[in-house]
Amino acid sequence: MIIFLGLAGSGKTTQAKMLAKVLGCRFLSLGELLRNSVDEDTKAILSEGKLLNDSIVFGIVDKYLEDIFANSEQFILDGFPRTYEQAKWLIKKFQSSKVHAIRAIHLVISNEETKKRLLLRHRQDDNPEAIQIRFSEYQTSIKPIIAEFESNNIVVSNIDGSRDIASVHKDIMKAIGDI
């Protein structure tokens, strides 16, 4: 399993889809799973840029992962985990051998560049107020997630996501090596 972490707009989905195509494996986006799997009240929370309760997220993610685990498939996971508790949950899956290998790609990008990219997407949840909330939550969540991954021997590769798509992809390919 390869996990993509980074701010919304950092290029996670673009790069994750490209990598899935190159590796010939399945691509799962937490954002898409959430937008397609929740009721209207939950969609309203998402449109404000807020994170959902972990128990809701675990239920949605677990449903999709069980199928993949059953087939021992390699896959790309975009945008999960988003909280420290989600990271711990995923590590437990890893330690119980349901997931055979985890590597994380962390796309690093400035808030200014991210905001420009998000406003160009014209999605309902890409408004200035929601973007600012995402910046705050990202700062308080990503460092503990990375620390937890590293303390559990999960390789985290920091990649400059502010460059052109091809350059970022090339660095990701170097980072994953012979997976």
Coordinates of N, CA and C in Angstrom, one line a residue:
M1 N 0.8 -1.2 0.0 CA 0.0 0.0 0.0 C 0.9 1.2 0.0
I2 N 0.5 2.2 -0.8 CA 1.2 3.4 -0.9 C 0.2 4.5 -0.5
I3 N 0.5 5.3 0.5 CA -0.4 6.4 1.0 C 0.1 7.7 0.5
F4 N -0.8 8.6 0.0 CA -0.4 9.9 -0.3 C -1.0 10.9 0.7
L5 N -0.1 11.7 1.3 CA -0.4 12.7 2.3 C -0.1 14.1 1.8
G6 N -0.8 15.1 2.2 CA -0.5 16.4 1.8 C -1.7 17.3 1.9
L7 N -1.5 18.6 1.8 CA -2.6 19.5 1.8 C -3.6 19.2 0.6
A8 N -4.8 19.5 0.8 CA -5.7 19.5 -0.4 C -5.1 20.4 -1.4
G9 N -5.1 20.0 -2.6 CA -4.5 20.8 -3.7 C -3.0 20.6 -3.9
S10 N -2.4 19.7 -3.2 CA -1.0 19.5 -3.3 C -0.6 18.6 -4.5
G11 N -1.6 18.0 -5.1 CA -1.4 17.1 -6.2 C -1.5 15.7 -5.9
K12 N -2.0 15.4 -4.7 CA -2.1 14.0 -4.2 C -2.9 13.1 -5.2
T13 N -4.1 13.5 -5.6 CA -4.9 12.7 -6.4 C -4.3 12.5 -7.8
T14 N -3.8 13.6 -8.4 CA -3.1 13.5 -9.7 C -2.0 12.6 -9.7
Q15 N -1.1 12.7 -8.7 CA 0.1 11.8 -8.6 C -0.3 10.4 -8.2
A16 N -1.3 10.2 -7.3 CA -1.7 8.9 -6.9 C -2.3 8.1 -8.1
K17 N -3.1 8.8 -8.9 CA -3.7 8.2 -10.1 C -2.6 7.8 -11.1
M18 N -1.7 8.7 -11.3 CA -0.6 8.4 -12.2 C 0.2 7.2 -11.8
L19 N 0.5 7.1 -10.5 CA 1.3 6.0 -9.9 C 0.5 4.7 -10.0
A20 N -0.8 4.8 -9.7 CA -1.6 3.6 -9.8 C -1.6 3.0 -11.3
K21 N -1.6 3.9 -12.2 CA -1.6 3.5 -13.6 C -0.3 2.8 -14.0
V22 N 0.8 3.5 -13.5 CA 2.2 2.9 -13.8 C 2.3 1.5 -13.1
L23 N 1.9 1.4 -11.9 CA 2.0 0.2 -11.2 C 1.0 -0.9 -11.5
G24 N -0.1 -0.4 -12.2 CA -1.2 -1.3 -12.5 C -1.9 -1.8 -11.3
C25 N -2.2 -0.9 -10.4 CA -2.9 -1.3 -9.2 C -4.1 -0.4 -8.9
R26 N -4.9 -0.7 -7.9 CA -6.1 0.0 -7.6 C -5.8 1.4 -6.9
F27 N -6.6 2.4 -7.2 CA -6.5 3.7 -6.6 C -7.8 3.9 -5.8
L28 N -7.6 4.3 -4.5 CA -8.7 4.7 -3.6 C -8.5 6.1 -3.1
S29 N -9.5 7.0 -3.3 CA -9.4 8.4 -2.7 C -10.4 8.5 -1.6
L30 N -9.8 8.9 -0.4 CA -10.7 9.0 0.7 C -11.7 10.1 0.5
G31 N -11.3 11.2 -0.2 CA -12.2 12.3 -0.5 C -13.4 11.8 -1.3
E32 N -13.1 11.1 -2.4 CA -14.2 10.6 -3.2 C -15.1 9.6 -2.5
L33 N -14.4 8.7 -1.7 CA -15.2 7.7 -0.9 C -16.2 8.5 0.0
L34 N -15.7 9.5 0.7 CA -16.5 10.3 1.6 C -17.6 11.0 0.9
R35 N -17.3 11.7 -0.2 CA -18.3 12.5 -0.9 C -19.4 11.6 -1.5
N36 N -19.0 10.3 -1.8 CA -20.0 9.4 -2.4 C -20.7 8.5 -1.4
S37 N -20.3 8.5 -0.1 CA -20.8 7.5 0.8 C -21.5 8.1 2.0
V38 N -21.7 9.4 2.0 CA -22.3 10.0 3.2 C -23.6 10.7 2.9
D39 N -24.3 11.0 4.0 CA -25.6 11.6 3.9 C -25.4 13.1 3.7
E40 N -26.5 13.9 3.6 CA -26.4 15.3 3.3 C -25.8 16.1 4.5
D41 N -26.1 15.7 5.7 CA -25.6 16.4 6.9 C -24.1 16.3 6.9
T42 N -23.6 15.1 6.6 CA -22.1 14.8 6.6 C -21.5 15.6 5.4
K43 N -22.2 15.6 4.3 CA -21.6 16.4 3.2 C -21.5 17.9 3.5
A44 N -22.4 18.4 4.3 CA -22.4 19.8 4.8 C -21.1 20.0 5.6
I45 N -20.8 19.1 6.5 CA -19.5 19.2 7.3 C -18.3 19.2 6.3
L46 N -18.3 18.3 5.4 CA -17.2 18.3 4.4 C -17.1 19.6 3.6
S47 N -18.2 20.2 3.2 CA -18.2 21.4 2.4 C -17.7 22.6 3.2
E48 N -17.7 22.5 4.6 CA -17.1 23.5 5.4 C -15.6 23.3 5.6
G49 N -15.1 22.2 5.0 CA -13.6 21.9 5.2 C -13.3 21.2 6.4
K50 N -14.2 20.8 7.2 CA -14.0 20.1 8.5 C -13.8 18.6 8.3
L51 N -13.1 18.0 9.2 CA -12.9 16.6 9.2 C -14.0 15.8 9.8
L52 N -14.4 14.6 9.3 CA -15.4 13.8 9.9 C -14.9 13.1 11.1
N53 N -15.9 12.7 11.9 CA -15.5 11.8 13.1 C -14.9 10.6 12.6
D54 N -13.8 10.2 13.3 CA -13.0 9.0 12.9 C -13.9 7.7 12.7
S55 N -14.8 7.5 13.6 CA -15.6 6.3 13.5 C -16.4 6.2 12.2
I56 N -16.9 7.4 11.7 CA -17.5 7.4 10.4 C -16.5 7.0 9.3
V57 N -15.4 7.6 9.3 CA -14.3 7.4 8.3 C -13.9 5.9 8.4
F58 N -13.7 5.3 9.6 CA -13.2 4.0 9.7 C -14.2 3.0 9.0
G59 N -15.5 3.3 9.3 CA -16.5 2.4 8.6 C -16.5 2.4 7.1
I60 N -16.3 3.6 6.6 CA -16.3 3.8 5.1 C -15.0 3.1 4.6
V61 N -13.9 3.5 5.1 CA -12.6 3.0 4.6 C -12.5 1.4 4.8
D62 N -12.9 0.9 5.9 CA -12.8 -0.5 6.2 C -13.6 -1.3 5.2
K63 N -14.8 -0.8 4.8 CA -15.6 -1.5 3.8 C -14.8 -1.7 2.5
Y64 N -14.1 -0.7 2.0 CA -13.4 -0.8 0.8 C -12.1 -1.6 0.9
L65 N -11.4 -1.4 2.1 CA -10.1 -2.1 2.3 C -10.3 -3.6 2.4
E66 N -11.4 -4.1 3.0 CA -11.5 -5.5 3.2 C -11.5 -6.3 1.9
D67 N -12.1 -5.7 0.8 CA -12.0 -6.4 -0.5 C -10.6 -6.4 -1.0
I68 N -9.9 -5.4 -0.8 CA -8.5 -5.3 -1.3 C -7.6 -6.3 -0.5
F69 N -7.8 -6.3 0.8 CA -7.0 -7.2 1.7 C -7.3 -8.6 1.3
A70 N -8.5 -8.9 1.0 CA -8.9 -10.3 0.7 C -8.1 -10.8 -0.5
N71 N -7.8 -9.9 -1.5 CA -7.1 -10.3 -2.7 C -5.6 -10.0 -2.6
S72 N -5.2 -9.5 -1.5 CA -3.7 -9.2 -1.3 C -3.2 -8.3 -2.4
E73 N -4.0 -7.3 -2.8 CA -3.7 -6.4 -3.9 C -2.8 -5.3 -3.4
Q74 N -1.9 -4.8 -4.3 CA -1.2 -3.6 -4.1 C -2.2 -2.5 -4.4
F75 N -2.2 -1.4 -3.7 CA -3.1 -0.3 -4.0 C -2.5 1.1 -3.5
I76 N -3.1 2.1 -4.0 CA -2.7 3.5 -3.7 C -3.9 4.1 -2.9
L77 N -3.6 4.7 -1.8 CA -4.6 5.3 -0.9 C -4.3 6.8 -0.8
D78 N -5.2 7.6 -1.3 CA -5.1 9.0 -1.4 C -5.8 9.7 -0.3
G79 N -5.1 10.5 0.6 CA -5.8 11.3 1.6 C -6.2 10.6 2.8
F80 N -5.6 9.5 3.1 CA -5.9 8.8 4.4 C -4.6 8.2 4.9
P81 N -4.3 8.4 6.1 CA -5.1 9.0 7.2 C -5.0 10.5 7.3
R82 N -6.0 11.1 7.9 CA -6.0 12.5 8.0 C -5.9 12.9 9.5
T83 N -6.0 12.0 10.4 CA -5.8 12.3 11.8 C -4.9 11.2 12.4
Y84 N -4.4 11.6 13.6 CA -3.5 10.7 14.4 C -4.1 9.4 14.7
E85 N -5.4 9.4 15.1 CA -6.1 8.2 15.4 C -6.3 7.3 14.1
Q86 N -6.5 7.9 13.0 CA -6.6 7.2 11.8 C -5.3 6.5 11.4
A87 N -4.2 7.2 11.7 CA -2.9 6.6 11.4 C -2.7 5.4 12.3
K88 N -3.0 5.5 13.6 CA -2.9 4.4 14.5 C -3.8 3.2 14.1
W89 N -5.0 3.5 13.6 CA -5.9 2.4 13.1 C -5.3 1.7 11.9
L90 N -4.7 2.5 11.0 CA -4.1 1.9 9.8 C -2.8 1.1 10.2
I91 N -2.1 1.6 11.1 CA -0.9 0.8 11.6 C -1.3 -0.5 12.2
K92 N -2.4 -0.5 12.9 CA -2.9 -1.8 13.5 C -3.2 -2.8 12.4
K93 N -3.8 -2.3 11.3 CA -4.1 -3.1 10.1 C -2.8 -3.7 9.6
F94 N -1.8 -2.8 9.5 CA -0.5 -3.2 9.0 C 0.1 -4.3 9.9
Q95 N 0.1 -4.0 11.2 CA 0.7 -5.0 12.2 C -0.1 -6.3 12.2
S96 N -1.3 -6.3 11.9 CA -2.1 -7.6 11.9 C -2.0 -8.3 10.6
S97 N -1.1 -7.8 9.7 CA -0.8 -8.4 8.4 C -1.9 -8.4 7.4
K98 N -2.9 -7.5 7.7 CA -3.9 -7.3 6.7 C -3.3 -6.5 5.5
V99 N -2.3 -5.7 5.9 CA -1.6 -4.8 4.9 C -0.2 -5.3 4.9
H100 N 0.3 -5.7 3.8 CA 1.7 -6.2 3.8 C 2.8 -5.2 3.8
A101 N 2.6 -4.1 3.2 CA 3.6 -3.1 3.3 C 3.0 -1.7 3.1
I102 N 3.5 -0.7 3.9 CA 3.0 0.6 3.7 C 4.2 1.5 3.5
R103 N 4.0 2.4 2.5 CA 5.0 3.5 2.3 C 4.1 4.7 2.1
A104 N 4.6 5.9 2.6 CA 3.9 7.1 2.5 C 4.7 8.1 1.7
I105 N 3.9 8.8 0.8 CA 4.4 9.9 0.0 C 3.8 11.1 0.5
H106 N 4.6 12.0 1.0 CA 4.1 13.3 1.6 C 4.4 14.4 0.6
L107 N 3.4 15.0 -0.1 CA 3.6 16.1 -1.0 C 3.6 17.4 -0.2
V108 N 4.7 18.1 -0.3 CA 4.9 19.3 0.5 C 4.7 20.5 -0.4
I109 N 3.9 21.4 0.0 CA 3.5 22.6 -0.8 C 3.2 23.8 0.1
S110 N 3.4 25.0 -0.4 CA 3.1 26.1 0.5 C 1.6 26.4 0.5
N111 N 1.1 27.0 1.5 CA -0.3 27.4 1.7 C -0.7 28.3 0.5
E112 N 0.1 29.2 0.1 CA -0.2 30.1 -1.0 C -0.5 29.4 -2.3
E113 N 0.4 28.5 -2.7 CA 0.3 27.7 -3.9 C -1.0 26.8 -3.8
T114 N -1.2 26.2 -2.6 CA -2.3 25.4 -2.4 C -3.6 26.2 -2.6
K115 N -3.7 27.3 -2.0 CA -4.9 28.1 -2.2 C -5.2 28.5 -3.6
K116 N -4.2 28.8 -4.4 CA -4.3 29.1 -5.8 C -4.9 27.9 -6.5
R117 N -4.3 26.8 -6.3 CA -4.8 25.5 -7.0 C -6.2 25.2 -6.6
L118 N -6.6 25.3 -5.3 CA -7.9 24.9 -4.8 C -9.0 25.8 -5.4
L119 N -8.7 27.1 -5.5 CA -9.7 28.1 -6.0 C -9.9 27.8 -7.5
L120 N -8.9 27.3 -8.2 CA -9.1 27.0 -9.6 C -10.0 25.8 -9.9
R121 N -10.1 24.9 -8.8 CA -10.9 23.7 -9.0 C -12.4 23.9 -9.0
H122 N -12.8 25.0 -8.4 CA -14.3 25.4 -8.3 C -15.2 24.4 -7.7
R123 N -14.7 23.6 -6.7 CA -15.5 22.7 -6.0 C -16.2 23.4 -4.8
Q124 N -17.4 23.0 -4.4 CA -18.1 23.6 -3.3 C -17.3 23.7 -2.1
D125 N -16.5 22.7 -1.8 CA -15.7 22.7 -0.5 C -14.4 23.4 -0.7
D126 N -14.1 24.0 -1.8 CA -12.9 24.8 -2.0 C -13.2 26.3 -2.0
N127 N -13.7 26.8 -0.8 CA -13.9 28.2 -0.6 C -12.9 28.7 0.4
P128 N -12.7 30.0 0.4 CA -11.6 30.6 1.3 C -11.7 30.1 2.8
E129 N -12.9 30.1 3.3 CA -13.1 29.8 4.7 C -12.7 28.3 5.0
A130 N -13.2 27.4 4.1 CA -12.9 26.0 4.2 C -11.4 25.7 4.0
I131 N -10.8 26.4 3.1 CA -9.4 26.2 2.8 C -8.6 26.6 4.1
Q132 N -8.9 27.7 4.7 CA -8.2 28.1 5.9 C -8.3 27.1 7.0
I133 N -9.5 26.5 7.2 CA -9.7 25.4 8.2 C -8.8 24.2 7.8
R134 N -8.7 23.9 6.6 CA -7.9 22.8 6.1 C -6.4 23.0 6.5
F135 N -6.0 24.3 6.3 CA -4.6 24.6 6.6 C -4.3 24.4 8.1
S136 N -5.2 24.8 8.9 CA -5.0 24.7 10.4 C -5.0 23.2 10.8
E137 N -6.0 22.4 10.3 CA -6.1 21.0 10.6 C -4.9 20.2 10.1
Y138 N -4.4 20.6 8.9 CA -3.2 20.0 8.3 C -2.0 20.1 9.2
Q139 N -1.8 21.4 9.7 CA -0.6 21.7 10.5 C -0.6 20.9 11.8
T140 N -1.8 20.7 12.4 CA -1.9 20.0 13.7 C -2.0 18.5 13.5
S141 N -2.2 18.0 12.3 CA -2.4 16.5 12.1 C -1.2 15.9 11.4
I142 N -0.6 16.5 10.4 CA 0.3 15.8 9.6 C 1.6 15.4 10.3
K143 N 2.1 16.3 11.2 CA 3.4 16.0 11.9 C 3.2 14.8 12.8
P144 N 2.1 14.7 13.6 CA 2.0 13.5 14.4 C 1.8 12.2 13.6
I145 N 1.1 12.3 12.5 CA 0.9 11.2 11.6 C 2.3 10.7 11.1
I146 N 3.1 11.6 10.6 CA 4.4 11.2 10.0 C 5.2 10.7 11.1
A147 N 5.2 11.3 12.3 CA 6.0 10.7 13.5 C 5.6 9.3 13.8
E148 N 4.3 9.1 13.8 CA 3.7 7.8 14.2 C 4.1 6.7 13.1
F149 N 4.0 7.1 11.9 CA 4.5 6.2 10.8 C 5.9 5.9 11.0
E150 N 6.8 6.9 11.1 CA 8.2 6.6 11.2 C 8.6 5.8 12.5
S151 N 7.9 6.0 13.6 CA 8.2 5.2 14.8 C 7.7 3.8 14.6
N152 N 6.9 3.5 13.6 CA 6.5 2.1 13.3 C 7.1 1.6 12.0
N153 N 8.3 2.2 11.7 CA 9.1 1.7 10.5 C 8.4 1.8 9.2
I154 N 7.5 2.8 9.0 CA 6.9 3.1 7.8 C 7.7 4.2 7.1
V155 N 8.2 4.0 5.9 CA 9.0 5.0 5.2 C 8.1 6.1 4.7
V156 N 8.5 7.4 5.0 CA 7.8 8.5 4.6 C 8.7 9.3 3.7
S157 N 8.3 9.5 2.4 CA 9.1 10.3 1.5 C 8.5 11.7 1.3
N158 N 9.3 12.7 1.6 CA 8.8 14.1 1.4 C 9.2 14.5 0.0
I159 N 8.2 14.9 -0.8 CA 8.4 15.3 -2.2 C 7.8 16.7 -2.3
D160 N 8.6 17.5 -3.0 CA 8.2 18.9 -3.3 C 7.1 18.9 -4.3
G161 N 5.8 19.1 -3.9 CA 4.7 19.1 -4.7 C 4.4 20.3 -5.4
S162 N 5.2 21.4 -5.3 CA 4.9 22.7 -5.9 C 5.4 22.7 -7.4
R163 N 6.1 21.7 -7.8 CA 6.7 21.7 -9.2 C 5.7 21.2 -10.2
D164 N 6.1 21.1 -11.4 CA 5.3 20.6 -12.5 C 5.0 19.1 -12.2
I165 N 3.9 18.6 -12.8 CA 3.4 17.2 -12.6 C 4.5 16.2 -12.9
A166 N 5.2 16.3 -14.0 CA 6.2 15.3 -14.5 C 7.3 15.3 -13.5
S167 N 7.8 16.4 -13.0 CA 8.9 16.4 -12.1 C 8.6 15.8 -10.7
V168 N 7.4 16.1 -10.3 CA 6.9 15.5 -9.0 C 6.8 13.9 -9.2
H169 N 6.2 13.5 -10.3 CA 6.1 12.1 -10.6 C 7.4 11.4 -10.6
K170 N 8.4 12.0 -11.3 CA 9.7 11.4 -11.4 C 10.3 11.2 -10.0
D171 N 10.1 12.2 -9.1 CA 10.7 12.1 -7.7 C 9.9 11.0 -6.9
I172 N 8.6 10.8 -7.2 CA 7.9 9.8 -6.5 C 8.4 8.4 -7.0
M173 N 8.6 8.3 -8.3 CA 9.1 7.0 -8.8 C 10.5 6.7 -8.2
K174 N 11.4 7.7 -8.0 CA 12.6 7.4 -7.3 C 12.4 7.0 -5.9
A175 N 11.5 7.7 -5.2 CA 11.2 7.4 -3.8 C 10.7 6.0 -3.5
I176 N 9.8 5.5 -4.4 CA 9.3 4.2 -4.2 C 10.2 3.1 -4.6
G177 N 11.2 3.4 -5.4 CA 12.2 2.4 -5.8 C 11.6 1.2 -6.4
D178 N 11.8 0.0 -5.8 CA 11.5 -1.3 -6.4 C 10.2 -1.9 -5.9
I179 N 9.3 -1.1 -5.4 CA 8.0 -1.6 -4.9 C 7.3 -2.4 -6.0

